[in-house]
Coordinates of C-alpha atoms in Angstrom, one line a residue:
M21 CA 0.0 0.0 0.0
A22 CA 1.4 3.5 -0.9
S23 CA 1.7 6.3 1.5
P24 CA -1.1 8.9 1.5
E25 CA 1.2 11.4 -0.3
I26 CA 2.0 8.9 -3.0
E27 CA -1.6 8.0 -3.4
A28 CA -2.5 11.7 -3.5
L29 CA 0.0 12.2 -6.4
T30 CA -1.5 9.2 -8.2
Q31 CA -5.0 10.6 -7.9
A32 CA -3.9 14.0 -9.0
L33 CA -2.3 12.6 -12.1
S34 CA -5.3 10.4 -12.9
R35 CA -7.4 13.5 -13.3
L36 CA -5.3 14.7 -16.2
P37 CA -6.8 14.1 -19.7
G38 CA -5.6 10.8 -21.2
L39 CA -4.5 9.3 -17.8
G40 CA -6.6 6.9 -15.9
P41 CA -5.7 5.3 -12.6
R42 CA -3.4 2.7 -14.1
S43 CA -1.5 5.1 -16.3
A44 CA -1.2 7.5 -13.4
R45 CA 0.2 4.7 -11.2
R46 CA 2.8 3.9 -13.9
A47 CA 3.8 7.5 -14.2
V48 CA 4.2 7.8 -10.4
L49 CA 6.4 4.7 -10.2
H50 CA 8.5 6.1 -13.1
L51 CA 9.0 9.4 -11.3
L52 CA 9.8 7.6 -8.0
K53 CA 12.4 5.4 -9.7
R54 CA 14.0 8.3 -11.5
R55 CA 13.7 11.0 -8.9
E56 CA 16.7 13.1 -10.0
G57 CA 16.3 12.6 -13.7
A58 CA 12.6 12.9 -14.0
M59 CA 10.7 14.1 -10.8
E60 CA 13.0 17.1 -9.9
P61 CA 13.1 18.6 -13.5
L62 CA 9.2 18.1 -13.6
L63 CA 8.8 19.9 -10.2
R64 CA 11.0 22.7 -11.4
A65 CA 9.1 23.1 -14.7
L66 CA 5.7 23.0 -13.0
E67 CA 6.7 25.6 -10.5
A68 CA 8.2 27.9 -13.2
V69 CA 5.0 27.7 -15.3
N70 CA 2.8 28.1 -12.2
E71 CA 4.6 31.3 -11.1
R72 CA 4.6 33.0 -14.7
L73 CA 1.4 31.6 -16.3
V74 CA -0.6 34.4 -17.9
T75 CA -3.4 34.8 -20.5
C76 CA -2.5 36.9 -23.4
G77 CA -4.4 40.2 -23.3
I78 CA -4.6 40.3 -27.1
C79 CA -5.6 36.8 -28.3
G80 CA -6.4 34.7 -25.2
N81 CA -3.6 32.3 -25.6
V82 CA -1.9 30.9 -22.5
D83 CA 1.8 31.7 -22.1
T84 CA 4.4 32.9 -19.7
V85 CA 4.5 36.4 -21.3
D86 CA 1.9 39.0 -22.2
P87 CA 1.5 39.5 -25.1
C88 CA 2.1 35.9 -26.0
G89 CA 4.9 34.8 -28.3
I90 CA 2.5 34.6 -31.2
C91 CA 1.2 38.1 -30.8
A92 CA 4.6 39.5 -30.3
D93 CA 6.2 37.7 -33.3
P94 CA 6.8 40.3 -36.0
R95 CA 7.0 37.6 -38.7
R96 CA 3.2 37.0 -38.3
D97 CA 0.8 38.5 -40.8
P98 CA -1.3 41.0 -38.8
R99 CA -3.9 41.0 -41.6
A100 CA -4.9 37.4 -41.2
L101 CA -6.8 36.3 -38.0
C102 CA -7.8 32.8 -37.1
V103 CA -10.6 32.4 -34.6
V104 CA -10.6 29.2 -32.5
E105 CA -12.7 27.8 -29.7
D106 CA -9.9 27.0 -27.2
V107 CA -6.2 27.3 -26.6
S108 CA -5.7 23.6 -27.5
D109 CA -7.0 24.4 -31.0
L110 CA -4.6 27.3 -31.4
W111 CA -1.7 25.2 -30.3
A112 CA -2.7 22.5 -32.9
L113 CA -3.0 24.9 -35.7
D114 CA 0.2 26.8 -34.8
K115 CA 2.2 23.5 -34.5
S116 CA 1.2 22.8 -38.1
R117 CA 2.9 26.0 -39.2
L118 CA 0.4 26.4 -42.0
F119 CA -1.3 29.6 -40.8
P120 CA 1.0 32.6 -41.1
G121 CA -1.3 35.1 -39.2
R122 CA -2.5 35.7 -35.7
F123 CA -5.1 34.0 -33.5
H124 CA -8.2 34.8 -31.4
V125 CA -9.4 32.3 -28.7
L126 CA -13.1 32.4 -28.0
G127 CA -12.8 30.5 -24.7
G128 CA -15.5 27.9 -25.8
R129 CA -18.4 27.6 -28.2
L130 CA -22.1 28.6 -28.0
S131 CA -24.3 25.9 -26.4
A132 CA -27.8 26.1 -25.4
L133 CA -27.5 22.9 -23.4
E134 CA -24.5 24.0 -21.5
G135 CA -25.8 27.5 -21.0
V136 CA -22.9 29.1 -23.0
R137 CA -24.1 32.5 -24.4
P138 CA -22.4 34.9 -26.7
E139 CA -21.5 37.2 -23.7
D140 CA -19.7 34.2 -22.1
L141 CA -17.2 34.1 -25.0
T142 CA -14.7 36.7 -26.1
I143 CA -16.8 37.7 -29.1
D144 CA -16.8 41.4 -28.1
A145 CA -13.0 41.4 -27.9
L146 CA -12.9 39.9 -31.4
V147 CA -15.2 42.7 -32.7
S148 CA -13.0 45.3 -31.0
R149 CA -10.0 43.9 -32.8
L150 CA -11.7 44.2 -36.1
E151 CA -12.9 47.7 -35.4
Q152 CA -9.3 48.8 -35.0
G153 CA -8.7 47.9 -38.6
G154 CA -5.8 46.3 -40.4
I155 CA -7.4 42.8 -40.7
D156 CA -8.3 41.6 -44.2
E157 CA -9.2 38.0 -43.5
V158 CA -10.9 36.2 -40.6
V159 CA -10.7 32.4 -40.7
L160 CA -13.4 30.7 -38.5
A161 CA -11.7 27.5 -37.3
M162 CA -14.5 26.0 -35.3
N163 CA -14.8 22.3 -34.6
A164 CA -17.1 20.3 -36.9
T165 CA -19.7 19.9 -34.2
L166 CA -23.2 21.3 -34.0
E167 CA -22.1 23.8 -31.4
G168 CA -19.0 24.7 -33.4
Q169 CA -21.0 25.3 -36.6
T170 CA -23.6 27.3 -34.6
T171 CA -20.8 29.4 -33.3
A172 CA -19.3 30.0 -36.7
H173 CA -22.8 31.0 -38.1
Y174 CA -23.3 33.4 -35.2
L175 CA -19.9 34.9 -35.8
A176 CA -20.5 35.3 -39.5
E177 CA -23.6 37.3 -38.7
R178 CA -21.8 39.5 -36.2
L179 CA -18.9 40.2 -38.5
E180 CA -20.7 40.7 -41.8
R181 CA -20.5 44.5 -41.4
F182 CA -16.7 44.5 -41.7
P183 CA -15.0 44.8 -45.0
I184 CA -13.1 41.5 -44.6
R185 CA -12.8 38.1 -46.3
L186 CA -14.6 35.7 -44.0
T187 CA -13.6 32.0 -44.5
Q188 CA -13.9 28.8 -42.5
L189 CA -12.0 25.5 -42.5
A190 CA -13.2 22.9 -44.9
H191 CA -14.9 19.8 -43.5
G192 CA -15.5 16.4 -45.0
V193 CA -13.7 13.3 -45.9
P194 CA -10.3 13.2 -44.4
V195 CA -7.2 12.2 -46.5
G196 CA -7.0 8.4 -46.4
G197 CA -10.5 8.1 -45.1
E198 CA -12.8 5.3 -46.3
L199 CA -16.4 6.2 -46.8
D200 CA -17.8 3.2 -45.1
Y201 CA -16.0 4.1 -41.9
L202 CA -17.3 7.8 -41.8
D203 CA -20.3 9.0 -39.8
E204 CA -23.3 10.5 -41.4
G205 CA -22.4 14.1 -40.4
T206 CA -19.0 13.9 -42.0
L207 CA -20.5 12.5 -45.2
A208 CA -23.2 15.1 -45.2
Q209 CA -20.6 17.9 -44.8
A210 CA -18.3 16.4 -47.6
L211 CA -21.4 16.2 -50.0
R212 CA -22.3 19.9 -49.2
A213 CA -18.8 21.1 -49.7
R214 CA -18.2 19.2 -53.0
R215 CA -16.3 21.1 -55.6
P216 CA -15.6 20.7 -59.4
V217 CA -13.0 18.2 -60.5
V218 CA -10.1 19.9 -62.1
G219 CA -8.8 18.0 -65.1

């Protein structure tokens, strides 16, 4: 039987996404066996992030500096803005290095079931950024869920008065996807977004 402190560490780790009780127990055993090489650097990294963690006042990203590294990067195209639901979406898109512009994190998506209203998201801050000018394109990078598409539709209505190019991510059949394994929603979106064959 583990001590209460080790058990508390195991329970804390098991609450992290992707880790259940067994995985957390294995992680704790790994940290205990490699105390100097794994546990102490992890503790130092957690303390450093905990002390310096801030939310970017411009885009809503989470970083250790404000403005965040993305907003402060002069190589980024300030005329292109990608709107995402959460920080995890921003990090996923930024990691791909395919979008050269800047980002705006809404902090969630509209959901009547969960009671998330427009005023609960950073939509007013997005509108303020557009009112300042200098943005030519806004990419709505919402998830392909009912709530995500509802949010994208609402944003399109709110932003239609601005002289910008408003686009959204394509949805449909993924590369390498087989039709008989796809759900009806993905197939429906793929059919709606069909385009001419270029010969």
